[in-house]
Amino acid sequence: MFCETKGVVVLDNEGRRIYSKYYNPPRDLATHTAQQLFEQQLHAKTLKTNPSNQVSEVLIIEPFVAVFKILNDVTVYLLGDNEENEILLASLLDSLTESLEMLYKGELDRRRILEEVDLLVIAIDESFEDGLVMCCDAMSIVERVVMREGATSTKTAKKEGAFERAIQNAKDAITKTLMR
């Protein structure tokens, strides 16, 4: 079975964007301003549904079907085409939010996401590629994110170590020059 997403949007409880990624957006959502307006409409419609925490809900908002889940003070939306299967979208959203809860160690809120936004971005990138589903298992998503984070941390540590060695070598060279 084939499922394609049109975007992932993460808003805080006041409707402000924390992160969004649209895949091949329609012309009327091609600009940042149009996307923000759409996200405000999405948030307003969400408030009218009287949603509960931790339960996936479905909205129809042209030109998308939106499946969302509220987690503390953050709402995660997964957008699909109007003809997309809502059950599949809800399943993908559940996997994504479950992986985020694991990555953020149960502290999934606006402040924590903003402090470590790279985890959110990598989790979404590991889940979807140009809207196509790459991974739908929460544990696999977490493993991929941790693997990429570990690689980044190792590279950063190597760069910092190389920089420190370069500084020390420069100090030694200056000291030798001054001692002559």
CSV table of C-alpha atoms in Angstrom, one decimal:
chain,number,residue,atom,x,y,z
A,1,MET,CA,0.0,0.0,0.0
A,2,PHE,CA,1.3,3.4,-0.9
A,3,CYS,CA,1.0,6.5,1.3
A,4,GLU,CA,2.4,9.9,0.5
A,5,THR,CA,2.5,12.9,2.9
A,6,LYS,CA,2.3,16.5,1.8
A,7,GLY,CA,3.9,18.0,4.9
A,8,VAL,CA,4.6,17.9,8.6
A,9,VAL,CA,3.8,20.9,10.7
A,10,VAL,CA,4.6,21.4,14.4
A,11,LEU,CA,2.8,24.2,16.2
A,12,ASP,CA,2.8,25.4,19.8
A,13,ASN,CA,-0.4,25.7,21.7
A,14,GLU,CA,-0.8,29.3,20.5
A,15,GLY,CA,-0.5,28.3,16.9
A,16,ARG,CA,3.0,29.6,16.4
A,17,ARG,CA,5.3,27.5,14.1
A,18,ILE,CA,8.0,25.5,15.7
A,19,TYR,CA,8.8,23.6,12.5
A,20,SER,CA,7.2,22.8,9.2
A,21,LYS,CA,8.2,21.0,6.1
A,22,TYR,CA,6.0,20.9,3.0
A,23,TYR,CA,6.6,18.4,0.2
A,24,ASN,CA,5.7,19.7,-3.3
A,25,PRO,CA,3.3,22.3,-1.9
A,26,PRO,CA,0.5,23.6,-4.2
A,27,ARG,CA,1.0,27.0,-5.7
A,28,ASP,CA,-1.1,28.7,-3.0
A,29,LEU,CA,1.2,27.4,-0.3
A,30,ALA,CA,4.5,28.1,-2.1
A,31,THR,CA,5.4,31.2,-0.1
A,32,HIS,CA,6.3,31.5,3.6
A,33,THR,CA,3.4,33.9,4.2
A,34,ALA,CA,0.9,31.6,2.6
A,35,GLN,CA,2.2,28.7,4.7
A,36,GLN,CA,1.8,30.8,7.9
A,37,LEU,CA,-1.7,31.7,7.0
A,38,PHE,CA,-2.5,28.1,6.3
A,39,GLU,CA,-1.0,27.1,9.7
A,40,GLN,CA,-3.1,29.7,11.5
A,41,GLN,CA,-6.2,28.3,9.8
A,42,LEU,CA,-5.1,24.8,10.8
A,43,HIS,CA,-4.7,25.8,14.4
A,44,ALA,CA,-8.0,27.7,14.5
A,45,LYS,CA,-9.8,24.6,13.1
A,46,THR,CA,-8.0,22.4,15.6
A,47,LEU,CA,-9.3,24.4,18.5
A,48,LYS,CA,-12.9,24.0,17.2
A,49,THR,CA,-12.6,20.2,17.4
A,50,ASN,CA,-12.1,20.1,21.2
A,51,PRO,CA,-9.2,17.7,20.8
A,52,SER,CA,-7.8,15.6,23.6
A,53,ASN,CA,-4.2,14.9,24.3
A,54,GLN,CA,-2.4,11.8,23.0
A,55,VAL,CA,-5.2,10.9,20.5
A,56,SER,CA,-4.9,11.3,16.8
A,57,GLU,CA,-7.6,13.4,15.2
A,58,VAL,CA,-8.5,14.1,11.6
A,59,LEU,CA,-9.3,17.5,10.0
A,60,ILE,CA,-10.2,18.3,6.4
A,61,ILE,CA,-8.7,21.6,5.4
A,62,GLU,CA,-8.4,22.3,1.7
A,63,PRO,CA,-6.3,21.1,-0.1
A,64,PHE,CA,-5.3,18.6,2.6
A,65,VAL,CA,-6.5,16.0,5.1
A,66,ALA,CA,-4.7,16.7,8.3
A,67,VAL,CA,-4.1,14.2,11.0
A,68,PHE,CA,-2.9,15.7,14.3
A,69,LYS,CA,-1.9,14.8,17.8
A,70,ILE,CA,-1.6,17.1,20.8
A,71,LEU,CA,1.4,16.4,23.0
A,72,ASN,CA,1.6,18.7,26.0
A,73,ASP,CA,1.9,22.3,24.6
A,74,VAL,CA,2.8,21.1,21.0
A,75,THR,CA,0.6,19.9,18.2
A,76,VAL,CA,2.1,17.7,15.4
A,77,TYR,CA,0.2,17.6,12.1
A,78,LEU,CA,0.8,15.2,9.2
A,79,LEU,CA,-0.7,16.4,6.0
A,80,GLY,CA,-1.9,14.2,3.2
A,81,ASP,CA,-3.8,14.6,-0.1
A,82,ASN,CA,-7.6,14.8,0.2
A,83,GLU,CA,-7.8,11.2,-1.1
A,84,GLU,CA,-5.2,9.9,1.3
A,85,ASN,CA,-6.1,7.1,3.7
A,86,GLU,CA,-6.6,8.8,7.2
A,87,ILE,CA,-5.9,5.5,9.0
A,88,LEU,CA,-2.5,5.2,7.3
A,89,LEU,CA,-1.7,8.9,8.0
A,90,ALA,CA,-2.7,8.4,11.7
A,91,SER,CA,-0.5,5.3,11.9
A,92,LEU,CA,2.5,7.3,10.5
A,93,LEU,CA,1.8,10.2,12.9
A,94,ASP,CA,1.7,7.7,15.8
A,95,SER,CA,5.1,6.3,14.8
A,96,LEU,CA,6.6,9.8,14.4
A,97,THR,CA,5.2,11.1,17.7
A,98,GLU,CA,6.2,7.9,19.5
A,99,SER,CA,9.8,8.3,18.2
A,100,LEU,CA,9.8,11.9,19.3
A,101,GLU,CA,8.7,11.0,22.8
A,102,MET,CA,11.5,8.5,23.0
A,103,LEU,CA,14.1,11.0,21.6
A,104,TYR,CA,13.0,13.7,24.0
A,105,LYS,CA,12.8,11.1,26.9
A,106,GLY,CA,9.1,11.8,27.6
A,107,GLU,CA,9.7,15.6,27.9
A,108,LEU,CA,8.1,16.6,24.6
A,109,ASP,CA,7.2,20.3,25.0
A,110,ARG,CA,7.9,23.5,23.1
A,111,ARG,CA,10.9,24.5,25.2
A,112,ARG,CA,12.6,21.2,25.0
A,113,ILE,CA,12.0,20.9,21.2
A,114,LEU,CA,13.4,24.4,20.6
A,115,GLU,CA,16.5,23.5,22.7
A,116,GLU,CA,17.1,20.3,20.7
A,117,VAL,CA,15.3,21.0,17.4
A,118,ASP,CA,17.9,18.9,15.5
A,119,LEU,CA,16.2,15.8,16.9
A,120,LEU,CA,12.9,16.8,15.5
A,121,VAL,CA,14.3,17.7,12.1
A,122,ILE,CA,16.3,14.5,11.8
A,123,ALA,CA,13.3,12.4,12.9
A,124,ILE,CA,11.2,13.9,10.2
A,125,ASP,CA,13.9,13.5,7.6
A,126,GLU,CA,14.4,9.9,8.5
A,127,SER,CA,10.6,9.3,8.3
A,128,PHE,CA,9.9,11.0,5.0
A,129,GLU,CA,11.8,11.8,1.8
A,130,ASP,CA,10.0,14.2,-0.5
A,131,GLY,CA,6.8,13.1,1.0
A,132,LEU,CA,7.4,9.4,0.6
A,133,VAL,CA,7.4,7.3,3.7
A,134,MET,CA,10.9,6.0,4.4
A,135,CYS,CA,10.3,4.5,7.8
A,136,CYS,CA,7.2,3.9,9.8
A,137,ASP,CA,8.6,2.1,12.9
A,138,ALA,CA,9.2,4.4,15.9
A,139,MET,CA,12.2,2.4,17.2
A,140,SER,CA,13.8,2.4,13.7
A,141,ILE,CA,13.4,6.1,13.5
A,142,VAL,CA,15.0,6.6,16.9
A,143,GLU,CA,17.9,4.3,16.0
A,144,ARG,CA,18.5,6.3,12.7
A,145,VAL,CA,18.4,9.6,14.5
A,146,VAL,CA,20.7,8.5,17.3
A,147,MET,CA,23.1,7.1,14.6
A,148,ARG,CA,23.1,10.4,12.7
A,149,GLU,CA,23.4,12.4,16.0
A,150,GLY,CA,26.3,10.2,17.0
A,151,ALA,CA,28.1,10.7,13.7
A,152,THR,CA,27.6,14.5,14.0
A,153,SER,CA,28.9,14.5,17.6
A,154,THR,CA,31.9,12.5,16.6
A,155,LYS,CA,32.7,14.8,13.7
A,156,THR,CA,32.2,17.8,16.0
A,157,ALA,CA,34.5,16.3,18.6
A,158,LYS,CA,37.2,15.6,16.0
A,159,LYS,CA,36.9,19.1,14.6
A,160,GLU,CA,37.2,20.6,18.1
A,161,GLY,CA,40.2,18.4,18.8
A,162,ALA,CA,41.9,19.4,15.6
A,163,PHE,CA,41.2,23.0,16.3
A,164,GLU,CA,42.7,22.7,19.8
A,165,ARG,CA,45.8,21.0,18.4
A,166,ALA,CA,46.2,23.7,15.8
A,167,ILE,CA,45.9,26.4,18.5
A,168,GLN,CA,48.5,24.6,20.6
A,169,ASN,CA,50.8,24.1,17.6
A,170,ALA,CA,50.5,27.9,16.9
A,171,LYS,CA,51.3,28.7,20.5
A,172,ASP,CA,54.3,26.4,20.5
A,173,ALA,CA,55.6,27.9,17.3
A,174,ILE,CA,55.2,31.5,18.7
A,175,THR,CA,56.9,30.4,21.9
A,176,LYS,CA,59.9,28.9,20.0
A,177,THR,CA,60.2,32.1,17.9
A,178,LEU,CA,60.2,34.3,20.9
A,179,MET,CA,62.7,32.1,22.8
A,180,ARG,CA,65.3,32.4,20.0
